Amino acid sequence: MEGIKDRIFRFLIFLCASTVILIAAGMCITLFINSLPVLKHMGVSFILSSDWDPVNNKFGILPFLVGTLITSFLSLLISLPFSISTAILLGEYLRKGRMAIFLQNIIDLMAGIPSVIYGFWGLLVLVPIVQKVEIKLNIIPYGVGIFTASIVLATMVIPYTASIAREVISLVPDDLREAGYALGATRWEVIRCIVIPHAKTGIFAGVLLAFGRAIGETMAVTMIIGNRNQIPKSIFAPANTMASAIANQFTEATSDIYVSALIGVGLVLFMVTVIINYAGRYIIKRLEIK
Amino acid sequence: MKKRLVIDKVLFSLIILFSFITIMPLFLILVYIIKEGIGIVNWNFLTGLPKPVGESGGGIFNAILGTAIICLMAFFMAVPIGVGAGIYLSEKKEGRFVELVRICIDILQSAPSIVLGIIAYLWLVKPMKAFSAFSGSVALAIMMLPVVVYNTEESLKIIPYSLREAAFALGVPYYKVILKVVIPSGLSGIITGILIGISRIAGETAPLLFTAFGSPHVNLNPLKPMASLPLLIFNYALSPYPEWIKQAWGASVILCFMIFLLNLLSRIGTKRWKVTL
């Protein structure tokens, strides 16, 4: 027989769990309802049109979609060699010891630096350097733009891929490694032919999660991408990602339809990140069961 | 034969080199921040208020206080709900409702911070027709919530069931078993989770852009706009005044220091409690 206090306690923790659901559901519904005006106004061309012209009430988010995808892909491409190397070093060569703990702590600290500080540093240190490079290459020296943003983003997502990849690499059974060594394989051959193939799904999941981070990252990108609402013509051109468009324009948006359009951008951004994250987590969960 | 060994060596060196380059940015950024910012950090900087453009000096006390207040409010919202939901998940373990809760936590976890800003704007700023510190804390609390839930659940899941059975056998009621036996055993994990959550939100700017908004004054009223360190860095960094940019570096030093301190605390916490567990 349960006492009244037990019932109250059970009800309270149930209430907490329900609150989580309410918040998540409320978020989805709020975003959807508030972007309805622009969806009605623009129809399919909200996603397909590349014409973002708030003055004339034209809202096509294609430039932001393209900007987001290019920046995120580029940053992943830049970060991949580094994060995988770090993961191999930590998961294979340095599995214990002071050096490993030190390196892991450094990686964790990198994940802890606030986005706005990455952006600030990028703006004042990296942008002038990129500008000089651009002058040498004979292109318009904006300094800010997709390329600069991708470098900073790459620095920011390395810790995520590296930590997950490291975890997966150290999950590879030692029997397999030893079998490789017994056949006379060198360390690199064991890594390339045994460890990486065995861990590749997990590494892919780590990359997906990093991709999700890169897409949703706001402040650093906002500060160095250049804030231009057109489809970028080169990787050195200024652009806007979905997140930076919202951050740059939300407080300036005067008309209701403009606000609704930015909320619509938020809705698309939200859906994309949720789907990518879900895929990444799904893969990781399945690996753990194995 | 020799060639294989050479390849092995070469690739090992490459891995070392790439890993070295990986951690370079951290040092580059830290060194640069400290070089530019440490000179300005003094007592007046920490306790003073911003001065109008053109006047030298001035401090960031309002921003430090604002960050503390906003994070504290987020803490008081996220921790009870998060710990409660974590207990629920670790108790029920499976079922349709539990699955739904888990999916919702994943959704909250993956929501970009700027979207949380929009949500808090729509839920609180728009109906109340004013930017407020409270709305910013709500956005940050939503951000912190999944971290708290996840860590609570994980640390309570590993408490051996025999511990509870022992308590039940003594005739202790269910709620007391949870509150007095299970939670204390898993406290290290819960506290670590909370600390990780706070360090995750303390440096956030995006959710505050159109909620807390920022303010040049000391403000203790949560229903009014409030300054915060990350917001101040953002606004000063994009300003054309060298004096403000210097102050932004100083504020960056303080913010980094705060966040590293939180990280350190959570680490010490885990280490210490792991021993006693």
PDB file of C-alpha atoms in Angstrom, chain B:
ATOM      1  CA  MET B   1      59.768  -4.700 -45.923  1.00  0.00           C
ATOM      2  CA  LYS B   2      61.613  -1.515 -45.170  1.00  0.00           C
ATOM      3  CA  LYS B   3      59.099   0.568 -47.100  1.00  0.00           C
ATOM      4  CA  ARG B   4      56.275  -0.547 -44.839  1.00  0.00           C
ATOM      5  CA  LEU B   5      58.190   0.492 -41.766  1.00  0.00           C
ATOM      6  CA  VAL B   6      58.942   3.871 -43.312  1.00  0.00           C
ATOM      7  CA  ILE B   7      55.270   4.423 -44.134  1.00  0.00           C
ATOM      8  CA  ASP B   8      54.435   3.494 -40.569  1.00  0.00           C
ATOM      9  CA  LYS B   9      56.865   6.089 -39.205  1.00  0.00           C
ATOM     10  CA  VAL B  10      55.799   8.774 -41.672  1.00  0.00           C
ATOM     11  CA  LEU B  11      52.123   8.396 -40.863  1.00  0.00           C
ATOM     12  CA  PHE B  12      52.786   8.374 -37.155  1.00  0.00           C
ATOM     13  CA  SER B  13      54.643  11.657 -37.516  1.00  0.00           C
ATOM     14  CA  LEU B  14      51.799  13.041 -39.608  1.00  0.00           C
ATOM     15  CA  ILE B  15      49.280  12.098 -36.930  1.00  0.00           C
ATOM     16  CA  ILE B  16      51.413  13.805 -34.272  1.00  0.00           C
ATOM     17  CA  LEU B  17      51.777  16.873 -36.481  1.00  0.00           C
ATOM     18  CA  PHE B  18      48.048  17.146 -37.221  1.00  0.00           C
ATOM     19  CA  SER B  19      47.152  16.634 -33.573  1.00  0.00           C
ATOM     20  CA  PHE B  20      49.609  19.351 -32.673  1.00  0.00           C
ATOM     21  CA  ILE B  21      48.004  21.728 -35.175  1.00  0.00           C
ATOM     22  CA  THR B  22      44.600  20.775 -33.731  1.00  0.00           C
ATOM     23  CA  ILE B  23      45.405  22.155 -30.319  1.00  0.00           C
ATOM     24  CA  MET B  24      47.243  25.226 -31.639  1.00  0.00           C
ATOM     25  CA  PRO B  25      44.124  27.411 -31.997  1.00  0.00           C
ATOM     26  CA  LEU B  26      43.369  27.070 -28.288  1.00  0.00           C
ATOM     27  CA  PHE B  27      46.780  28.456 -27.376  1.00  0.00           C
ATOM     28  CA  LEU B  28      46.689  31.073 -30.112  1.00  0.00           C
ATOM     29  CA  ILE B  29      43.311  32.314 -28.913  1.00  0.00           C
ATOM     30  CA  LEU B  30      44.169  32.200 -25.215  1.00  0.00           C
ATOM     31  CA  VAL B  31      47.510  33.917 -25.677  1.00  0.00           C
ATOM     32  CA  TYR B  32      45.939  36.605 -27.826  1.00  0.00           C
ATOM     33  CA  ILE B  33      43.060  37.229 -25.424  1.00  0.00           C
ATOM     34  CA  ILE B  34      45.398  37.449 -22.446  1.00  0.00           C
ATOM     35  CA  LYS B  35      47.893  39.643 -24.290  1.00  0.00           C
ATOM     36  CA  GLU B  36      45.184  42.090 -25.344  1.00  0.00           C
ATOM     37  CA  GLY B  37      42.922  41.853 -22.346  1.00  0.00           C
ATOM     38  CA  ILE B  38      44.903  41.290 -19.180  1.00  0.00           C
ATOM     39  CA  GLY B  39      46.245  44.850 -19.140  1.00  0.00           C
ATOM     40  CA  ILE B  40      42.795  46.331 -18.729  1.00  0.00           C
ATOM     41  CA  VAL B  41      41.610  43.987 -16.005  1.00  0.00           C
ATOM     42  CA  ASN B  42      41.860  45.693 -12.647  1.00  0.00           C
ATOM     43  CA  TRP B  43      39.606  46.477  -9.711  1.00  0.00           C
ATOM     44  CA  ASN B  44      37.910  49.387 -11.477  1.00  0.00           C
ATOM     45  CA  PHE B  45      37.249  47.277 -14.543  1.00  0.00           C
ATOM     46  CA  LEU B  46      35.564  44.595 -12.443  1.00  0.00           C
ATOM     47  CA  THR B  47      33.509  46.908 -10.258  1.00  0.00           C
ATOM     48  CA  GLY B  48      32.920  49.929 -12.510  1.00  0.00           C
ATOM     49  CA  LEU B  49      30.115  50.672 -14.919  1.00  0.00           C
ATOM     50  CA  PRO B  50      30.433  51.387 -18.653  1.00  0.00           C
ATOM     51  CA  LYS B  51      31.233  55.001 -19.455  1.00  0.00           C
ATOM     52  CA  PRO B  52      29.918  56.853 -22.517  1.00  0.00           C
ATOM     53  CA  VAL B  53      31.917  56.647 -25.734  1.00  0.00           C
ATOM     54  CA  GLY B  54      34.944  58.922 -25.652  1.00  0.00           C
ATOM     55  CA  GLU B  55      35.569  58.730 -21.932  1.00  0.00           C
ATOM     56  CA  SER B  56      38.293  56.331 -21.012  1.00  0.00           C
ATOM     57  CA  GLY B  57      37.977  53.808 -18.219  1.00  0.00           C
ATOM     58  CA  GLY B  58      34.731  52.247 -17.172  1.00  0.00           C
ATOM     59  CA  GLY B  59      34.047  48.688 -16.198  1.00  0.00           C
ATOM     60  CA  ILE B  60      31.868  45.696 -16.815  1.00  0.00           C
ATOM     61  CA  PHE B  61      30.323  45.164 -13.389  1.00  0.00           C
ATOM     62  CA  ASN B  62      26.807  45.293 -14.821  1.00  0.00           C
ATOM     63  CA  ALA B  63      27.647  42.500 -17.274  1.00  0.00           C
ATOM     64  CA  ILE B  64      29.266  40.260 -14.671  1.00  0.00           C
ATOM     65  CA  LEU B  65      26.316  40.723 -12.335  1.00  0.00           C
ATOM     66  CA  GLY B  66      23.873  40.219 -15.217  1.00  0.00           C
ATOM     67  CA  THR B  67      25.498  36.951 -16.299  1.00  0.00           C
ATOM     68  CA  ALA B  68      25.376  35.720 -12.706  1.00  0.00           C
ATOM     69  CA  ILE B  69      21.702  36.641 -12.273  1.00  0.00           C
ATOM     70  CA  ILE B  70      20.593  35.253 -15.635  1.00  0.00           C
ATOM     71  CA  CYS B  71      22.472  31.975 -15.104  1.00  0.00           C
ATOM     72  CA  LEU B  72      21.162  31.681 -11.558  1.00  0.00           C
ATOM     73  CA  MET B  73      17.574  32.067 -12.732  1.00  0.00           C
ATOM     74  CA  ALA B  74      18.162  29.499 -15.467  1.00  0.00           C
ATOM     75  CA  PHE B  75      19.673  27.205 -12.835  1.00  0.00           C
ATOM     76  CA  PHE B  76      16.590  27.421 -10.625  1.00  0.00           C
ATOM     77  CA  MET B  77      14.329  26.617 -13.559  1.00  0.00           C
ATOM     78  CA  ALA B  78      16.342  23.858 -15.192  1.00  0.00           C
ATOM     79  CA  VAL B  79      17.622  21.937 -12.161  1.00  0.00           C
ATOM     80  CA  PRO B  80      14.359  20.923 -10.427  1.00  0.00           C
ATOM     81  CA  ILE B  81      12.663  19.953 -13.693  1.00  0.00           C
ATOM     82  CA  GLY B  82      15.797  18.324 -15.069  1.00  0.00           C
ATOM     83  CA  VAL B  83      16.599  16.286 -11.978  1.00  0.00           C
ATOM     84  CA  GLY B  84      12.932  15.291 -11.623  1.00  0.00           C
ATOM     85  CA  ALA B  85      12.726  14.160 -15.227  1.00  0.00           C
ATOM     86  CA  GLY B  86      16.061  12.339 -14.845  1.00  0.00           C
ATOM     87  CA  ILE B  87      14.727  10.452 -11.813  1.00  0.00           C
ATOM     88  CA  TYR B  88      11.573   9.591 -13.731  1.00  0.00           C
ATOM     89  CA  LEU B  89      13.571   8.203 -16.673  1.00  0.00           C
ATOM     90  CA  SER B  90      15.910   6.195 -14.466  1.00  0.00           C
ATOM     91  CA  GLU B  91      12.938   4.744 -12.553  1.00  0.00           C
ATOM     92  CA  LYS B  92      10.680   3.867 -15.459  1.00  0.00           C
ATOM     93  CA  LYS B  93      13.389   2.854 -17.942  1.00  0.00           C
ATOM     94  CA  GLU B  94      11.047   1.846 -20.770  1.00  0.00           C
ATOM     95  CA  GLY B  95       7.597   2.313 -22.184  1.00  0.00           C
ATOM     96  CA  ARG B  96       6.024   4.564 -24.778  1.00  0.00           C
ATOM     97  CA  PHE B  97       5.915   7.643 -22.596  1.00  0.00           C
ATOM     98  CA  VAL B  98       9.588   7.235 -21.654  1.00  0.00           C
ATOM     99  CA  GLU B  99      10.510   6.922 -25.325  1.00  0.00           C
ATOM    100  CA  LEU B 100       8.605  10.124 -26.039  1.00  0.00           C
ATOM    101  CA  VAL B 101      10.456  11.935 -23.245  1.00  0.00           C
ATOM    102  CA  ARG B 102      13.782  10.704 -24.642  1.00  0.00           C
ATOM    103  CA  ILE B 103      12.934  11.927 -28.136  1.00  0.00           C
ATOM    104  CA  CYS B 104      11.957  15.315 -26.716  1.00  0.00           C
ATOM    105  CA  ILE B 105      15.253  15.552 -24.845  1.00  0.00           C
ATOM    106  CA  ASP B 106      17.093  14.815 -28.083  1.00  0.00           C
ATOM    107  CA  ILE B 107      15.089  17.560 -29.782  1.00  0.00           C
ATOM    108  CA  LEU B 108      15.920  20.053 -27.031  1.00  0.00           C
ATOM    109  CA  GLN B 109      19.557  19.016 -27.140  1.00  0.00           C
ATOM    110  CA  SER B 110      19.877  19.582 -30.858  1.00  0.00           C
ATOM    111  CA  ALA B 111      17.930  22.848 -31.031  1.00  0.00           C
ATOM    112  CA  PRO B 112      20.304  25.599 -32.210  1.00  0.00           C
ATOM    113  CA  SER B 113      20.786  28.304 -29.587  1.00  0.00           C
ATOM    114  CA  ILE B 114      19.439  31.048 -31.845  1.00  0.00           C
ATOM    115  CA  VAL B 115      16.175  29.116 -32.230  1.00  0.00           C
ATOM    116  CA  LEU B 116      15.827  29.022 -28.439  1.00  0.00           C
ATOM    117  CA  GLY B 117      16.212  32.791 -28.547  1.00  0.00           C
ATOM    118  CA  ILE B 118      13.323  33.028 -30.998  1.00  0.00           C
ATOM    119  CA  ILE B 119      11.212  30.762 -28.805  1.00  0.00           C
ATOM    120  CA  ALA B 120      11.814  32.831 -25.667  1.00  0.00           C
ATOM    121  CA  TYR B 121      11.070  35.944 -27.699  1.00  0.00           C
ATOM    122  CA  LEU B 122       7.749  34.547 -28.891  1.00  0.00           C
ATOM    123  CA  TRP B 123       6.758  33.107 -25.521  1.00  0.00           C
ATOM    124  CA  LEU B 124       7.754  35.979 -23.264  1.00  0.00           C
ATOM    125  CA  VAL B 125       9.104  39.110 -24.933  1.00  0.00           C
ATOM    126  CA  LYS B 126       6.289  39.497 -27.433  1.00  0.00           C
ATOM    127  CA  PRO B 127       3.350  39.017 -25.013  1.00  0.00           C
ATOM    128  CA  MET B 128       5.007  41.200 -22.357  1.00  0.00           C
ATOM    129  CA  LYS B 129       6.077  43.752 -24.956  1.00  0.00           C
ATOM    130  CA  ALA B 130       9.503  44.241 -23.358  1.00  0.00           C
ATOM    131  CA  PHE B 131      12.921  42.652 -23.445  1.00  0.00           C
ATOM    132  CA  SER B 132      13.649  41.038 -20.112  1.00  0.00           C
ATOM    133  CA  ALA B 133      16.371  39.148 -18.288  1.00  0.00           C
ATOM    134  CA  PHE B 134      13.776  36.543 -17.348  1.00  0.00           C
ATOM    135  CA  SER B 135      13.050  35.653 -20.971  1.00  0.00           C
ATOM    136  CA  GLY B 136      16.787  35.193 -21.520  1.00  0.00           C
ATOM    137  CA  SER B 137      16.989  32.840 -18.560  1.00  0.00           C
ATOM    138  CA  VAL B 138      14.106  30.793 -19.945  1.00  0.00           C
ATOM    139  CA  ALA B 139      16.002  30.333 -23.219  1.00  0.00           C
ATOM    140  CA  LEU B 140      19.142  29.327 -21.322  1.00  0.00           C
ATOM    141  CA  ALA B 141      17.174  27.023 -19.006  1.00  0.00           C
ATOM    142  CA  ILE B 142      15.782  25.160 -22.037  1.00  0.00           C
ATOM    143  CA  MET B 143      19.361  24.817 -23.246  1.00  0.00           C
ATOM    144  CA  MET B 144      20.584  23.509 -19.910  1.00  0.00           C
ATOM    145  CA  LEU B 145      17.642  21.151 -19.324  1.00  0.00           C
ATOM    146  CA  PRO B 146      18.678  18.213 -21.556  1.00  0.00           C
ATOM    147  CA  VAL B 147      22.201  18.175 -20.077  1.00  0.00           C
ATOM    148  CA  VAL B 148      20.818  17.957 -16.538  1.00  0.00           C
ATOM    149  CA  VAL B 149      18.246  15.287 -17.434  1.00  0.00           C
ATOM    150  CA  TYR B 150      20.783  13.172 -19.295  1.00  0.00           C
ATOM    151  CA  ASN B 151      23.449  13.273 -16.587  1.00  0.00           C
ATOM    152  CA  THR B 152      20.945  12.649 -13.793  1.00  0.00           C
ATOM    153  CA  GLU B 153      19.553   9.627 -15.590  1.00  0.00           C
ATOM    154  CA  GLU B 154      22.980   8.229 -16.422  1.00  0.00           C
ATOM    155  CA  SER B 155      24.309   8.583 -12.896  1.00  0.00           C
ATOM    156  CA  LEU B 156      21.189   7.109 -11.259  1.00  0.00           C
ATOM    157  CA  LYS B 157      21.015   4.193 -13.689  1.00  0.00           C
ATOM    158  CA  ILE B 158      24.280   2.742 -12.434  1.00  0.00           C
ATOM    159  CA  ILE B 159      23.275   2.710  -8.753  1.00  0.00           C
ATOM    160  CA  PRO B 160      23.014  -0.998  -7.875  1.00  0.00           C
ATOM    161  CA  TYR B 161      19.484  -2.212  -7.296  1.00  0.00           C
ATOM    162  CA  SER B 162      20.564  -4.067  -4.162  1.00  0.00           C
ATOM    163  CA  LEU B 163      21.037  -0.678  -2.493  1.00  0.00           C
ATOM    164  CA  ARG B 164      17.351   0.054  -2.938  1.00  0.00           C
ATOM    165  CA  GLU B 165      16.315  -3.423  -1.911  1.00  0.00           C
ATOM    166  CA  ALA B 166      18.221  -2.988   1.322  1.00  0.00           C
ATOM    167  CA  ALA B 167      16.328   0.233   2.000  1.00  0.00           C
ATOM    168  CA  PHE B 168      12.965  -1.273   0.997  1.00  0.00           C
ATOM    169  CA  ALA B 169      13.652  -4.219   3.297  1.00  0.00           C
ATOM    170  CA  LEU B 170      13.970  -1.790   6.184  1.00  0.00           C
ATOM    171  CA  GLY B 171      10.474  -0.578   5.396  1.00  0.00           C
ATOM    172  CA  VAL B 172      11.514   2.800   4.005  1.00  0.00           C
ATOM    173  CA  PRO B 173       8.825   4.336   1.784  1.00  0.00           C
ATOM    174  CA  TYR B 174       9.559   4.684  -1.938  1.00  0.00           C
ATOM    175  CA  TYR B 175      10.049   8.457  -2.027  1.00  0.00           C
ATOM    176  CA  LYS B 176      12.476   8.312   0.872  1.00  0.00           C
ATOM    177  CA  VAL B 177      14.464   5.537  -0.795  1.00  0.00           C
ATOM    178  CA  ILE B 178      14.893   7.740  -3.851  1.00  0.00           C
ATOM    179  CA  LEU B 179      15.614  10.945  -1.965  1.00  0.00           C
ATOM    180  CA  LYS B 180      17.786   9.538   0.813  1.00  0.00           C
ATOM    181  CA  VAL B 181      19.481   6.540  -0.810  1.00  0.00           C
ATOM    182  CA  VAL B 182      19.488   6.690  -4.591  1.00  0.00           C
ATOM    183  CA  ILE B 183      20.062  10.413  -5.138  1.00  0.00           C
ATOM    184  CA  PRO B 184      22.883  10.783  -2.598  1.00  0.00           C
ATOM    185  CA  SER B 185      24.688   7.842  -4.224  1.00  0.00           C
ATOM    186  CA  GLY B 186      24.379   9.439  -7.634  1.00  0.00           C
ATOM    187  CA  LEU B 187      24.996  12.982  -6.453  1.00  0.00           C
ATOM    188  CA  SER B 188      28.425  13.314  -8.044  1.00  0.00           C
ATOM    189  CA  GLY B 189      27.031  12.672 -11.490  1.00  0.00           C
ATOM    190  CA  ILE B 190      24.070  14.987 -10.946  1.00  0.00           C
ATOM    191  CA  ILE B 191      26.253  17.852  -9.734  1.00  0.00           C
ATOM    192  CA  THR B 192      28.698  17.326 -12.574  1.00  0.00           C
ATOM    193  CA  GLY B 193      25.799  17.415 -14.997  1.00  0.00           C
ATOM    194  CA  ILE B 194      24.579  20.687 -13.513  1.00  0.00           C
ATOM    195  CA  LEU B 195      28.058  22.216 -13.708  1.00  0.00           C
ATOM    196  CA  ILE B 196      28.443  21.107 -17.319  1.00  0.00           C
ATOM    197  CA  GLY B 197      25.041  22.619 -18.008  1.00  0.00           C
ATOM    198  CA  ILE B 198      26.000  25.948 -16.443  1.00  0.00           C
ATOM    199  CA  SER B 199      29.288  26.133 -18.309  1.00  0.00           C
ATOM    200  CA  ARG B 200      27.339  25.403 -21.477  1.00  0.00           C
ATOM    201  CA  ILE B 201      25.014  28.368 -20.981  1.00  0.00           C
ATOM    202  CA  ALA B 202      27.351  30.861 -19.291  1.00  0.00           C
ATOM    203  CA  GLY B 203      29.066  31.761 -22.559  1.00  0.00           C
ATOM    204  CA  GLU B 204      25.959  31.766 -24.733  1.00  0.00           C
ATOM    205  CA  THR B 205      25.132  34.901 -26.657  1.00  0.00           C
ATOM    206  CA  ALA B 206      22.656  33.910 -29.318  1.00  0.00           C
ATOM    207  CA  PRO B 207      19.661  33.171 -27.026  1.00  0.00           C
ATOM    208  CA  LEU B 208      20.131  36.541 -25.300  1.00  0.00           C
ATOM    209  CA  LEU B 209      20.279  38.733 -28.425  1.00  0.00           C
ATOM    210  CA  PHE B 210      16.571  39.440 -28.503  1.00  0.00           C
ATOM    211  CA  THR B 211      15.597  38.430 -24.991  1.00  0.00           C
ATOM    212  CA  ALA B 212      17.888  39.894 -22.288  1.00  0.00           C
ATOM    213  CA  PHE B 213      19.054  42.413 -24.900  1.00  0.00           C
ATOM    214  CA  GLY B 214      21.714  44.086 -22.747  1.00  0.00           C
ATOM    215  CA  SER B 215      21.770  47.272 -20.711  1.00  0.00           C
ATOM    216  CA  PRO B 216      24.451  49.768 -19.698  1.00  0.00           C
ATOM    217  CA  HIS B 217      23.111  50.033 -16.152  1.00  0.00           C
ATOM    218  CA  VAL B 218      23.103  47.805 -13.125  1.00  0.00           C
ATOM    219  CA  ASN B 219      19.706  46.226 -13.157  1.00  0.00           C
ATOM    220  CA  LEU B 220      18.277  43.861 -10.590  1.00  0.00           C
ATOM    221  CA  ASN B 221      14.775  43.680 -12.024  1.00  0.00           C
ATOM    222  CA  PRO B 222      14.401  40.437 -14.005  1.00  0.00           C
ATOM    223  CA  LEU B 223      11.564  41.928 -16.039  1.00  0.00           C
ATOM    224  CA  LYS B 224      13.824  44.574 -17.571  1.00  0.00           C
ATOM    225  CA  PRO B 225      16.704  44.261 -20.064  1.00  0.00           C
ATOM    226  CA  MET B 226      19.917  43.108 -18.458  1.00  0.00           C
ATOM    227  CA  ALA B 227      23.562  43.092 -19.506  1.00  0.00           C
ATOM    228  CA  SER B 228      25.572  39.901 -19.776  1.00  0.00           C
ATOM    229  CA  LEU B 229      29.233  39.227 -20.484  1.00  0.00           C
ATOM    230  CA  PRO B 230      28.891  37.410 -23.829  1.00  0.00           C
ATOM    231  CA  LEU B 231      26.435  40.032 -25.092  1.00  0.00           C
ATOM    232  CA  LEU B 232      28.783  42.818 -24.048  1.00  0.00           C
ATOM    233  CA  ILE B 233      31.696  41.151 -25.840  1.00  0.00           C
ATOM    234  CA  PHE B 234      29.570  40.814 -28.970  1.00  0.00           C
ATOM    235  CA  ASN B 235      28.393  44.424 -28.943  1.00  0.00           C
ATOM    236  CA  TYR B 236      31.784  45.882 -28.099  1.00  0.00           C
ATOM    237  CA  ALA B 237      33.623  43.651 -30.586  1.00  0.00           C
ATOM    238  CA  LEU B 238      31.531  44.980 -33.474  1.00  0.00           C
ATOM    239  CA  SER B 239      31.808  48.602 -32.339  1.00  0.00           C
ATOM    240  CA  PRO B 240      34.151  51.033 -34.100  1.00  0.00           C
ATOM    241  CA  TYR B 241      35.690  52.354 -30.870  1.00  0.00           C
ATOM    242  CA  PRO B 242      39.166  51.047 -29.938  1.00  0.00           C
ATOM    243  CA  GLU B 243      38.426  51.669 -26.270  1.00  0.00           C
ATOM    244  CA  TRP B 244      35.415  49.338 -26.401  1.00  0.00           C
ATOM    245  CA  ILE B 245      37.314  46.686 -28.314  1.00  0.00           C
ATOM    246  CA  LYS B 246      39.988  46.731 -25.617  1.00  0.00           C
ATOM    247  CA  GLN B 247      37.248  46.309 -23.009  1.00  0.00           C
ATOM    248  CA  ALA B 248      35.822  43.398 -24.980  1.00  0.00           C
ATOM    249  CA  TRP B 249      39.194  41.650 -24.726  1.00  0.00           C
ATOM    250  CA  GLY B 250      39.203  42.278 -20.997  1.00  0.00           C
ATOM    251  CA  ALA B 251      35.682  40.865 -20.725  1.00  0.00           C
ATOM    252  CA  SER B 252      36.802  37.839 -22.779  1.00  0.00           C
ATOM    253  CA  VAL B 253      39.552  37.149 -20.248  1.00  0.00           C
ATOM    254  CA  ILE B 254      36.990  37.214 -17.434  1.00  0.00           C
ATOM    255  CA  LEU B 255      34.488  35.039 -19.315  1.00  0.00           C
ATOM    256  CA  CYS B 256      37.104  32.425 -20.278  1.00  0.00           C
ATOM    257  CA  PHE B 257      38.367  32.384 -16.721  1.00  0.00           C
ATOM    258  CA  MET B 258      34.844  31.813 -15.389  1.00  0.00           C
ATOM    259  CA  ILE B 259      34.132  28.994 -17.795  1.00  0.00           C
ATOM    260  CA  PHE B 260      37.462  27.256 -17.211  1.00  0.00           C
ATOM    261  CA  LEU B 261      36.809  27.498 -13.488  1.00  0.00           C
ATOM    262  CA  LEU B 262      33.423  25.801 -13.941  1.00  0.00           C
ATOM    263  CA  ASN B 263      35.049  23.075 -16.039  1.00  0.00           C
ATOM    264  CA  LEU B 264      37.702  22.554 -13.394  1.00  0.00           C
ATOM    265  CA  LEU B 265      35.091  22.360 -10.634  1.00  0.00           C
ATOM    266  CA  SER B 266      33.089  19.721 -12.461  1.00  0.00           C
ATOM    267  CA  ARG B 267      36.272  17.700 -12.996  1.00  0.00           C
ATOM    268  CA  ILE B 268      37.366  17.921  -9.370  1.00  0.00           C
ATOM    269  CA  GLY B 269      33.811  17.017  -8.389  1.00  0.00           C
ATOM    270  CA  THR B 270      33.762  13.839 -10.455  1.00  0.00           C
ATOM    271  CA  LYS B 271      37.188  12.760  -9.272  1.00  0.00           C
ATOM    272  CA  ARG B 272      36.453  13.319  -5.618  1.00  0.00           C
ATOM    273  CA  TRP B 273      33.104  11.633  -5.511  1.00  0.00           C
ATOM    274  CA  LYS B 274      34.156   8.742  -7.673  1.00  0.00           C
ATOM    275  CA  VAL B 275      36.587   7.723  -4.933  1.00  0.00           C
ATOM    276  CA  THR B 276      33.964   7.672  -2.202  1.00  0.00           C
ATOM    277  CA  LEU B 277      31.406   5.880  -4.315  1.00  0.00           C
TER     278      LEU B 277
END
